[in-house]
XYZ file of C-alpha atoms in Angstrom:
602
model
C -127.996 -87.096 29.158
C -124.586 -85.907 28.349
C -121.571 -88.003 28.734
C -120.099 -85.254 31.521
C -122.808 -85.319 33.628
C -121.359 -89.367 34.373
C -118.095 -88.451 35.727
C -117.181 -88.446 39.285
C -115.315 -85.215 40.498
C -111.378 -85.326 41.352
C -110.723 -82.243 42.518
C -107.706 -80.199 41.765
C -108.833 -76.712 40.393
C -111.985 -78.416 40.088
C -110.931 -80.826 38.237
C -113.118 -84.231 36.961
C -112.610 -87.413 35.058
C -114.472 -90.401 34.330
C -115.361 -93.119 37.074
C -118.107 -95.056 37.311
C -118.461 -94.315 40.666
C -121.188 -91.534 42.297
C -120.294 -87.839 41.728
C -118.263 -86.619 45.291
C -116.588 -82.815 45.776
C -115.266 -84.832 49.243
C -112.019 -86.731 47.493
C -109.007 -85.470 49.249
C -105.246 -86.017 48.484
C -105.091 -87.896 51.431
C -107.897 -90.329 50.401
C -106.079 -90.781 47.512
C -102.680 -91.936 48.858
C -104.694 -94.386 51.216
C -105.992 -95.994 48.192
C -102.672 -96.358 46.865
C -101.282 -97.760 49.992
C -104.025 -100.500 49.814
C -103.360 -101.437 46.154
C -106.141 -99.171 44.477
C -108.885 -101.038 46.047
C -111.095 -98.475 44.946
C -111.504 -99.707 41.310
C -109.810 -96.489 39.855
C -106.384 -96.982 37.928
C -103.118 -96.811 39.314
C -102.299 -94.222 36.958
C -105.141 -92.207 37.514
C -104.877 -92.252 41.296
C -100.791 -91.374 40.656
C -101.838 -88.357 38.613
C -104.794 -87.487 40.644
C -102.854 -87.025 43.665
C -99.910 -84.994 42.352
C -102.701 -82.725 40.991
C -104.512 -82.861 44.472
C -101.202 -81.916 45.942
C -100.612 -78.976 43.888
C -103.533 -77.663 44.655
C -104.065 -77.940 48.375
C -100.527 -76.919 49.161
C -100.889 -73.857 46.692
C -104.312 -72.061 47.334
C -103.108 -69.351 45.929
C -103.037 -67.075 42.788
C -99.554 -67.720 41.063
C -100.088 -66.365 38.105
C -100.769 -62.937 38.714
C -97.241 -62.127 39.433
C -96.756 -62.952 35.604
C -99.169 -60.214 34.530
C -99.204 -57.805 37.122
C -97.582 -55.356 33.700
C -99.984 -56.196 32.072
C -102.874 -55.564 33.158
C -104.382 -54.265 36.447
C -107.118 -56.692 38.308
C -109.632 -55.517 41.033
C -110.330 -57.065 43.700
C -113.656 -58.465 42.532
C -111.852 -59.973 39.835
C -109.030 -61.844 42.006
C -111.788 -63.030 44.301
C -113.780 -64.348 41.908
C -111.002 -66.228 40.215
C -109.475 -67.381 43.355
C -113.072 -68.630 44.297
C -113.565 -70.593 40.951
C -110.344 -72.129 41.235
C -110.149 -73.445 44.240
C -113.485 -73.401 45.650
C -116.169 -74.718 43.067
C -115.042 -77.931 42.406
C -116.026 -78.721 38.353
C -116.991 -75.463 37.303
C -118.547 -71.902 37.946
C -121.193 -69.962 36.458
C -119.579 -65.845 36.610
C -122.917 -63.986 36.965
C -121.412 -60.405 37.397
C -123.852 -57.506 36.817
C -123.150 -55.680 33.282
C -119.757 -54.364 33.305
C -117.708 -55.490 36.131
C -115.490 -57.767 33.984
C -116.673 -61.068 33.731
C -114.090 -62.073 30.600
C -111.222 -60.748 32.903
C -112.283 -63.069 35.771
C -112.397 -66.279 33.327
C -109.020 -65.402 31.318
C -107.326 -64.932 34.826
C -108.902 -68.716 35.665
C -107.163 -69.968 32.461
C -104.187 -67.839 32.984
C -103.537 -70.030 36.277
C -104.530 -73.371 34.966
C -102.054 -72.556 31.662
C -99.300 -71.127 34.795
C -99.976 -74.270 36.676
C -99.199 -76.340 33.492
C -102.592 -78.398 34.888
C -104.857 -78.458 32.378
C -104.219 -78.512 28.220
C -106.876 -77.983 26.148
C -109.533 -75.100 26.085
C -112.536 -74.417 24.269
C -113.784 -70.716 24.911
C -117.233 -70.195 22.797
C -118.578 -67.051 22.661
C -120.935 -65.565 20.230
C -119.268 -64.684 16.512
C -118.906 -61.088 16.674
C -117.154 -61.411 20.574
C -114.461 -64.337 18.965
C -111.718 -62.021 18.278
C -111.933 -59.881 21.274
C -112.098 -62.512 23.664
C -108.901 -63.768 21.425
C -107.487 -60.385 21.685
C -107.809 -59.988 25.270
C -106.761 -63.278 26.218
C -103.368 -62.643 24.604
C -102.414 -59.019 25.477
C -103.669 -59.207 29.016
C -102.908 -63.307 30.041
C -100.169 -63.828 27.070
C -102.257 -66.888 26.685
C -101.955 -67.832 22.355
C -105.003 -69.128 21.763
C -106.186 -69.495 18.017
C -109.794 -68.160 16.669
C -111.885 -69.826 13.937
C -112.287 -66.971 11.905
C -107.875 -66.896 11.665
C -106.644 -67.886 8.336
C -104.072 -71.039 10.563
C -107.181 -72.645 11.929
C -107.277 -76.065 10.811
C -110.310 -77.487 13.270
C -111.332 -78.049 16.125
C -109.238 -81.082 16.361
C -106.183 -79.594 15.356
C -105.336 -77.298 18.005
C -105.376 -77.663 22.205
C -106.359 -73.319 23.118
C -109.362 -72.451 20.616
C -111.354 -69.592 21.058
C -114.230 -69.904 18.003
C -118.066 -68.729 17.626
C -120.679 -71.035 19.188
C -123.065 -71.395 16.368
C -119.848 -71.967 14.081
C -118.878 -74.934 16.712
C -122.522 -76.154 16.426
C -122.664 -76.627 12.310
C -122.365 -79.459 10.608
C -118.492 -80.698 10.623
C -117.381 -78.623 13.045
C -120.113 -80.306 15.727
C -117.976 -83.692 14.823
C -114.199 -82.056 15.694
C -115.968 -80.526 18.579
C -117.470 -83.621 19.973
C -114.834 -86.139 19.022
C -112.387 -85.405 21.739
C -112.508 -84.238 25.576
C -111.311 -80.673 26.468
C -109.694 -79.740 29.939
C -111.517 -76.595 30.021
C -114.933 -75.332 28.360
C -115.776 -71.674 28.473
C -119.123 -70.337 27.338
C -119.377 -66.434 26.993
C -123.035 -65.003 27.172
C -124.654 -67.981 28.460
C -128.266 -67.048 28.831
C -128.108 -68.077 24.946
C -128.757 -71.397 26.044
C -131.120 -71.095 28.434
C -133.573 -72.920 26.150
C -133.262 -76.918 26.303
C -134.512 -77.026 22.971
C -131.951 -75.414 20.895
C -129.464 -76.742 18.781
C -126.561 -74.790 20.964
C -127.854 -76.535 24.372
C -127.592 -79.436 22.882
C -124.556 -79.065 21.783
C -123.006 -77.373 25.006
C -124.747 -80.099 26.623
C -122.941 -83.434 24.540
C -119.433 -81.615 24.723
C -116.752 -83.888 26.722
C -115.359 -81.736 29.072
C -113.464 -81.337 32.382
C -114.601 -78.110 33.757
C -116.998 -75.341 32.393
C -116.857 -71.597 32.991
C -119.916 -69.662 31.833
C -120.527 -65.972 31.690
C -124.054 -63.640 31.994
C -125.078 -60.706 33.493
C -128.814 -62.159 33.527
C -128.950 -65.686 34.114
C -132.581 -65.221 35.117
C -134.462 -63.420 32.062
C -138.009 -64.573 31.973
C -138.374 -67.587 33.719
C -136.558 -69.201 37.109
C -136.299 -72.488 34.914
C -133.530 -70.152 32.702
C -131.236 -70.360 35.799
C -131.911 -74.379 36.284
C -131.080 -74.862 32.369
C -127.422 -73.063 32.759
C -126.713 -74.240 36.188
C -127.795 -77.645 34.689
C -124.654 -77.492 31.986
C -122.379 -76.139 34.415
C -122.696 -78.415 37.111
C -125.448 -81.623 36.196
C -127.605 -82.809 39.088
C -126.542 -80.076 41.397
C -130.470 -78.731 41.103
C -131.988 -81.989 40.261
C -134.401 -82.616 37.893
C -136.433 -80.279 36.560
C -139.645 -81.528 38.297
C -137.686 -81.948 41.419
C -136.630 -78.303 41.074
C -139.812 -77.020 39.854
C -141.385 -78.900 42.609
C -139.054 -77.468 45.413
C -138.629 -74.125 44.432
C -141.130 -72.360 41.896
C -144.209 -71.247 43.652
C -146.539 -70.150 40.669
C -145.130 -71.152 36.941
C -146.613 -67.986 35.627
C -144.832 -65.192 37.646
C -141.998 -67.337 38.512
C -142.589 -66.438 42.026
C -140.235 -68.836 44.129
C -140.482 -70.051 47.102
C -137.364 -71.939 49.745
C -135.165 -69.069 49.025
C -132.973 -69.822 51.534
C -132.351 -73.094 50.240
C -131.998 -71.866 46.467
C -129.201 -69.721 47.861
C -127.700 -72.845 49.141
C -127.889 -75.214 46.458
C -126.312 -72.064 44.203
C -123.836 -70.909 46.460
C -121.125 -73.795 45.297
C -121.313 -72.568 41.974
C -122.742 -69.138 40.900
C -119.940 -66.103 41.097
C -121.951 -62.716 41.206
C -120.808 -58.992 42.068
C -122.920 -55.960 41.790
C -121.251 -52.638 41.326
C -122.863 -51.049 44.326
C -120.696 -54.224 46.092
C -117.512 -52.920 44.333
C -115.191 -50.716 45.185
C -115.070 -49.008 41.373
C -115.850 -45.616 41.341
C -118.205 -45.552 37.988
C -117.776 -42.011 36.173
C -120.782 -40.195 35.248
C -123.174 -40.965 32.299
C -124.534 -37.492 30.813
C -127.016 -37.875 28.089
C -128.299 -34.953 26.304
C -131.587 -35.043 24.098
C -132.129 -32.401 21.937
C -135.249 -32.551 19.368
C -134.268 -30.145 16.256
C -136.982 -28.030 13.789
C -136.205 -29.970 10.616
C -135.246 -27.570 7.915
C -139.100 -26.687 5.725
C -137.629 -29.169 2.960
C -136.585 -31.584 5.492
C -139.918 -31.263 6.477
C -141.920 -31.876 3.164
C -139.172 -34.812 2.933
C -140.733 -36.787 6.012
C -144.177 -36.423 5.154
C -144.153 -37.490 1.581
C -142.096 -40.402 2.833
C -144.340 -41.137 5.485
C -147.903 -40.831 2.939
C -146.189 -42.823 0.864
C -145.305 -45.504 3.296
C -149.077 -44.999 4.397
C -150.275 -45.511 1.015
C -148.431 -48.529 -0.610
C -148.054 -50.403 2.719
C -148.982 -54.181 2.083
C -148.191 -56.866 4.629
C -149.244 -59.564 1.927
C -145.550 -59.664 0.476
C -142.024 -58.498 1.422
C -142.986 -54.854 0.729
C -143.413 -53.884 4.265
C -139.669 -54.302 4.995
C -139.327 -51.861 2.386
C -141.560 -49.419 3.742
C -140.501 -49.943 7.407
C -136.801 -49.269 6.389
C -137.680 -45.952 4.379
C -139.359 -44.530 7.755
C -136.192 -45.238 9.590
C -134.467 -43.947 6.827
C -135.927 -40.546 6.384
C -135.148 -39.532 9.643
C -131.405 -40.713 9.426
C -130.751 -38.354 6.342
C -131.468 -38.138 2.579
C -129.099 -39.911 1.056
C -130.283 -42.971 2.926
C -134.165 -42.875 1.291
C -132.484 -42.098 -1.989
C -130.453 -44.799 -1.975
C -133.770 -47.214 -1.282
C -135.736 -45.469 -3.655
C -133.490 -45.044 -6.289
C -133.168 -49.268 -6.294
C -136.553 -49.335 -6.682
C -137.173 -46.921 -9.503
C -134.178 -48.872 -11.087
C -136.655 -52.178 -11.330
C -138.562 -52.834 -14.347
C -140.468 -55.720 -13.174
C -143.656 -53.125 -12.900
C -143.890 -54.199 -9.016
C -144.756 -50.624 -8.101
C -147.456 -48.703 -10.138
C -147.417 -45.956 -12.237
C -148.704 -43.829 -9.557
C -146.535 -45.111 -6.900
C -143.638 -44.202 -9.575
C -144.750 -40.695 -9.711
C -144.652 -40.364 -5.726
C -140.854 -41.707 -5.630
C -139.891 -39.766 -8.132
C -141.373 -36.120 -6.225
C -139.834 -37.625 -3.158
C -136.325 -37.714 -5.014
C -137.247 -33.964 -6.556
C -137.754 -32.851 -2.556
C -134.147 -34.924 -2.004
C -132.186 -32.719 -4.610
C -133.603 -29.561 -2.873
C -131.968 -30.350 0.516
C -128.229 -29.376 0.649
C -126.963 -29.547 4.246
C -129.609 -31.561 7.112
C -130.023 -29.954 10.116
C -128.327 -32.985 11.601
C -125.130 -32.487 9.727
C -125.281 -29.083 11.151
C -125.808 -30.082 14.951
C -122.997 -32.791 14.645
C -120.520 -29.757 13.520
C -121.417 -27.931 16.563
C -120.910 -30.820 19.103
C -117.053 -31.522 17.223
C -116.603 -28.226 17.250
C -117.064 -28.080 20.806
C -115.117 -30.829 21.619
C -112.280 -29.065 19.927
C -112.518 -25.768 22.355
C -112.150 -28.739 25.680
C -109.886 -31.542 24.784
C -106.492 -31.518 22.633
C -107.575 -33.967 20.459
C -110.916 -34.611 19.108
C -112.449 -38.684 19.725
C -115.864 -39.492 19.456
C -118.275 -42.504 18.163
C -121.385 -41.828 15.618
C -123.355 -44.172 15.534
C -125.794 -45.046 12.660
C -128.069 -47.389 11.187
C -127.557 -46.810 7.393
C -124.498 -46.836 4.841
C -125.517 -44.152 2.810
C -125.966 -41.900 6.133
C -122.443 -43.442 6.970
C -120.781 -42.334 3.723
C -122.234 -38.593 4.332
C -121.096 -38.177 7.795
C -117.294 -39.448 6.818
C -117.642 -36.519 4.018
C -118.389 -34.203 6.367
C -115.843 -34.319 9.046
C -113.186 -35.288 6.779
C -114.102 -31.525 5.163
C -113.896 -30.294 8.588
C -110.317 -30.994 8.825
C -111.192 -34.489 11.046
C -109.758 -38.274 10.488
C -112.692 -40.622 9.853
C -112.600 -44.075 10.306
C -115.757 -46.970 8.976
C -116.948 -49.343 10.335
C -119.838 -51.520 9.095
C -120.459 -55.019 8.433
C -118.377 -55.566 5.239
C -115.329 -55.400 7.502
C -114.512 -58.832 8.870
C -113.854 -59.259 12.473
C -110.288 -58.695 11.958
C -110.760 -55.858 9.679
C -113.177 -54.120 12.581
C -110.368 -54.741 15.204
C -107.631 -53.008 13.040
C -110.268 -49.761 12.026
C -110.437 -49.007 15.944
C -107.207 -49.444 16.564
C -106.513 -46.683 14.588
C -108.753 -45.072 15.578
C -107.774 -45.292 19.507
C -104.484 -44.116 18.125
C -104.912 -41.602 15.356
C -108.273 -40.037 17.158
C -110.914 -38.247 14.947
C -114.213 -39.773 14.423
C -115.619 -42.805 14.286
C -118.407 -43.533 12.193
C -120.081 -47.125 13.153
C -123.086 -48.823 12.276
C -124.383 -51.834 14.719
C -121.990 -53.962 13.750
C -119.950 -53.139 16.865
C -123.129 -52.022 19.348
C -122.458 -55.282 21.296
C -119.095 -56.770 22.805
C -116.820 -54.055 21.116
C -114.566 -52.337 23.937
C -114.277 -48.436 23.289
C -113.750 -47.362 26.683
C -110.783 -45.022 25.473
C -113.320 -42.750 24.095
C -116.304 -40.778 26.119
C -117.755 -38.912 23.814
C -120.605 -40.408 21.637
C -123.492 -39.276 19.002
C -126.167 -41.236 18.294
C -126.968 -39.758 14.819
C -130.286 -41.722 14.273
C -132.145 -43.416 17.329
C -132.891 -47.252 16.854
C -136.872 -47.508 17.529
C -135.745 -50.793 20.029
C -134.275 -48.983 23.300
C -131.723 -52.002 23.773
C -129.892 -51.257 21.008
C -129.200 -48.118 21.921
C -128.221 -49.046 25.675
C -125.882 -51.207 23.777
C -124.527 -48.794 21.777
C -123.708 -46.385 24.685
C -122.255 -49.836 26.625
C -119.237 -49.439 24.220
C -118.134 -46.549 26.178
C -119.590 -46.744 28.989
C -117.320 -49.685 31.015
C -115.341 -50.703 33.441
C -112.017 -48.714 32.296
C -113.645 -46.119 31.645
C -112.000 -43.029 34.129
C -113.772 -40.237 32.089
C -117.326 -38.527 32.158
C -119.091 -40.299 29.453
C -121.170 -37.714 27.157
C -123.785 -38.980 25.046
C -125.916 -36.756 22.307
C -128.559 -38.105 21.147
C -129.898 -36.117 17.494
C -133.460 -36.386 16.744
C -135.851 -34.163 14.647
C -139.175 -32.606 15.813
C -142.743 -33.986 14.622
C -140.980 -37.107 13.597
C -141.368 -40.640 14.466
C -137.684 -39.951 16.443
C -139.772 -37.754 18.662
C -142.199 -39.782 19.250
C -140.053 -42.860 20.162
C -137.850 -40.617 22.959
C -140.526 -39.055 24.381
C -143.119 -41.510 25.037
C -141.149 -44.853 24.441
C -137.868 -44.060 26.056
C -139.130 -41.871 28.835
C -141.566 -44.082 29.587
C -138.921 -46.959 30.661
C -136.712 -44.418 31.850
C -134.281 -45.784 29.246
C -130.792 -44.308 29.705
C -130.814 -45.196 33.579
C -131.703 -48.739 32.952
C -129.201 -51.691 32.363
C -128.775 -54.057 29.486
C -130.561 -56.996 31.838
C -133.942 -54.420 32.939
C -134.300 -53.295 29.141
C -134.212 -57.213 28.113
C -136.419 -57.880 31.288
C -139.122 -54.540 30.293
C -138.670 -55.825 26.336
C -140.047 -59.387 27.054
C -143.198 -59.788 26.756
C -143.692 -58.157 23.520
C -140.420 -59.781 21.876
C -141.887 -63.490 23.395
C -145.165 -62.576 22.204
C -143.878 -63.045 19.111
C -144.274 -58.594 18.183
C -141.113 -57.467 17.629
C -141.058 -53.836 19.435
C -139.383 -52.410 15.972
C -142.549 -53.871 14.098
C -144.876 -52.264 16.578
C -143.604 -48.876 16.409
C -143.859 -49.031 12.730
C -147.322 -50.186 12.899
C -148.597 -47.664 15.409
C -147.103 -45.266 13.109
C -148.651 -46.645 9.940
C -151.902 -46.876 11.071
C -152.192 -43.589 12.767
C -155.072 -41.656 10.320
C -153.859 -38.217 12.052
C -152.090 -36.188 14.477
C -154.046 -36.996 17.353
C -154.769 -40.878 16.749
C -150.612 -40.951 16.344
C -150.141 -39.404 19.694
C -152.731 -42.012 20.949
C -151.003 -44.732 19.345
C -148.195 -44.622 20.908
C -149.659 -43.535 24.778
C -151.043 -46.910 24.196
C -147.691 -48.077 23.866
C -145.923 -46.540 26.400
C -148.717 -47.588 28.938
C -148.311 -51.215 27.827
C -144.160 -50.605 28.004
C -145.308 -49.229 31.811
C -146.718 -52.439 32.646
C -144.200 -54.545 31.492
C -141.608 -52.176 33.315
C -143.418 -53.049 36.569
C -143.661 -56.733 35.679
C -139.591 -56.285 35.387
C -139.237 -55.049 38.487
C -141.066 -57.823 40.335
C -138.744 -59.985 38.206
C -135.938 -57.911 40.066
C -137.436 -58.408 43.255
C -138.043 -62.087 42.369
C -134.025 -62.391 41.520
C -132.964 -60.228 45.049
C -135.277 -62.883 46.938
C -132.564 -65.204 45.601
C -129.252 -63.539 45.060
C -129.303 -60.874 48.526
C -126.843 -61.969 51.197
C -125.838 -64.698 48.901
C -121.980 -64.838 49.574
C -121.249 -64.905 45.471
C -117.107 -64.114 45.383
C -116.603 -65.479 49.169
C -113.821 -64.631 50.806
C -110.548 -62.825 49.777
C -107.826 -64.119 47.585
């Protein structure tokens, strides 16, 4: 058990410290100056009670939001986001878990709870944990929009975790050896934990750790706090607010009807037991008018070389495929690669021409080799060419070209920058050789400069582009939630523009293939990150990773027809697992519906 779930709650802002009296939410100022009067009878410390009811005082006679006055310039907050905040504060006692759909601002609602609590002067020291590549912009945001200095792990003046009171650092760098110590060996005011279904698991190094911290009050963030199992939402609520649920038997007992559809049963008391602590809006309950999502699919005729490129790739892949060593990653990334352009499957097979370790045969040498022959022959890709149309288009309807290419591969990268710096357009890279800082400073120059930018995956998740609307995904990802993720950079609260997505894929291709029968099936570019996790499930828990699958469907596919058979198979089996989400999203309705999650108004 961790040492926070001991404490009794003194409210002010929530607020908790150690007694060894029995958790109440019911300790009043008043209580607390009749305790006084009778000479701390109580047990607790005359200092304590002295400090406990000045806080108390504070926050009873100021139920208010102080703060935003302070940042009103800086930054403008919706009415979701005040209620939510005013709600946390001053209405769930030691902590909150902000369950906001995908979207709606859930980092905005927790830096405006720290913005008050820093205002307030209240409360010190604050741990914000987020995963690594979301550090910096939770850093970033924090300061431009609260003017709150915290420092990050990955900045060159961090000396520890026990060096400085506002830290904003990666989880699984918190969790390592050394850093699990400075973490552990002193109590924080405040404990904030972004993405939080990451620890839904009890048996994970991060739970546990999230679990031993000393803390005051915790503020956690996810869209999905349910994702395959109702005992997900009992593990978070668990770290946010111990006991409330009881024990896992207890809630088990109590609430789960059948273990292996999670079907639930005392809804209405679920709701109950949740309301004190669970925060969630859904954008149909908000009063933001989302822009439009356009997404346009066009399948291309590959040029005849193009062409001869994929299938030689392809009966190569087909012929040499071995799953008895570390081959088959090979193999698996020259089928993504021949799609995304040339240069990309030279690259791969000019490192493995390069070996002279005889791990390919001489026969297999002679096959890379007429692959690299049909490589020379190709000049411009017919995906090169439909990219120059869509910028060129852009150029006859805004002022200023902006738009996001998105890629899988460096070489692929490297060509697109050539080309629209020819073109007379600024290119900026991104990839992951750039640190997070260096990532941070490439799109800020880019929001300001305009031109292209030309990203790999290192930025599909937690990266805030909403100042662009125009993106191109140049090669599709064969797992539909990375590119949901990708389009999620754009497509955000803040953004007050039609957002245009292209997506470039070539006919008779495994591209093809994927959008038609994998992506249509799911419906994938009207569903949200939570229903693609949800729909993804079963085959990522079954331990086939959907990427794998694709590749092995096409692998093992002896012709035209058993291909297109291949994967029907595996759009009926994505079917089922679509309708198995959506009893999932009836299962979390039965829950959340009518729940009052943001209460009343600030």
């Amino acid at each position: 058990m961790s040492f926070h779930s001991t404490k009794i709650h003194l409210w002010e802002l929530g607020g908790r410290d150690v007694s060894e009296h029995e958790p109440s939410a019911n300790i009043q100022a008043d209580d607390i100056e009749t305790v006084l009067e009778n000479g701390g009878s109580s047990g607790l410390s005359q200092h304590l009670l002295n400090v406990e009811s000045r806080r108390l005082g504070i926050a009873q006679g100021e139920q208010e939001l102080l703060a935003v006055e302070e940042i009103k310039d800086r930054i403008k907050l919706l009415d979701h986001q005040l209620n939510a905040a005013h709600r946390a504060l001053f209405r769930m006692g030691s902590g909150a878990l902000f369950a906001d759909e995908v979207g709606l601002g859930k980092t905005i609602e927790i830096g405006m709870v720290l913005k008050e609590m820093d205002f307030r002067e209240t409360h010190h020291s604050f741990l914000v944990l987020t995963p690594a590549q979301l550090a910096p912009q939770w850093q970033k945001e924090l300061k431009n929009k609260f003017g709150l200095e915290f420092v990050c792990n990955y900045d060159d003046e961090f000396s520890g975790f026990d060096a400085h009171d506002k830290i904003v650092a990666s989880v699984d760098t918190a969790k390592m050896s050394g850093s699990r110590e400075e973490v552990l060996s002193r109590r924080w005011d405040v404990l904030v934990l972004d993405e939080a279904h990451y620890v839904r698991n009890r048996d994970t190094i991060r739970y546990e750790l999230i679990d031993t911290i000393d803390y005051g009050q915790a503020f956690f963030a996810t869209a999905t706090p349910i994702q395959n199992d109702i005992t997900d939402l009992y593990n978070i609520i668990n770290l946010v607010r111990p006991g409330l649920l009881g024990t896992k038997d207890e809630f088990e007992r109590r609430f789960v009807a059948d273990k292996e559809t999670s079907q639930i049963k005392n809804a209405d008391e679920l709701q109950k037991r949740l309301q004190p602590v669970m925060i969630r809006n859904r954008r149909e309950e908000t009063k933001i008018d989302f822009t439009n999502r356009r997404v346009q699919t066009n399948t291309f005729e590959p040029s005849a070389s193009e062409q001869k490129l994929y299938e030689s790739v392809t009966d190569f892949v087909r012929s040499s495929y071995s799953s008895a060593n570390a081959r088959h990653l090979v193999m698996l990334t020259l089928e993504k690669e021949v799609v995304s352009s040339p240069r990309a499957v030279d690259g791969t097979i000019s490192r493995w021409l390069e070996r002279d370790d005889h791990s390919i045969s001489r026969s297999e040498r002679n096959q890379l080799s007429a692959i690299r022959e049909t490589i020379d022959s190709i000049d411009t890709t017919t995906k090169q060419k439909r990219l120059s149309n869509i910028l060129g288009s852009l150029d006859d309807q805004v002022e200023e070209t902006q738009a996001v290419v998105f890629t899988q591969f460096r070489p692929t990268q490297q060509e697109i920058a050539e080309q629209v710096r020819r073109e007379g357009y600024t290119a900026h890279i991104v990839n992951g050789d750039l640190s997070s800082r260096g990532k941070e400073r490439v799109v800020g120059e880019f929001k300001s400069e305009g031109g292209v930018l030309i990203a790999t995956d290192s930025i599909s998740e937690g990266r805030n582009l909403q100042f662009c609307n125009v993106m191109v995904n140049y090669d599709l990802p064969w797992n539909p939630m990375k590119v949901e993720q990708r389009i999620g950079r754009i497509d955000r609260i803040g953004q007050d523009r039609e957002v245009f997505v292209f997506n470039l894929a070539l006919e008779g291709t495994v591209e093809e293939h994927v959008l038609d029968k994998l992506y249509g099936k799911i419906n994938l570019f009207n569903q949200s990150i939570g229903g693609l996790r949800e729909i993804l499930s079963r085959m990522e828990k079954s331990g086939s990773d959907f990427e794998r699958e694709v590749f092995e469907r096409l692998r093992s596919a002896d012709d035209a027809v058993e291909l297109e058979n291949n994967f029907e198979e595996m759009a009926v089996d994505l079917e089922e697992n679509k309708e198995a989400a959506e009893k999932m999203d009836d299962f979390n309705k039965s829950v959340f519906d009518n729940f009052e999650f943001t209460g009343g108004e600030a």
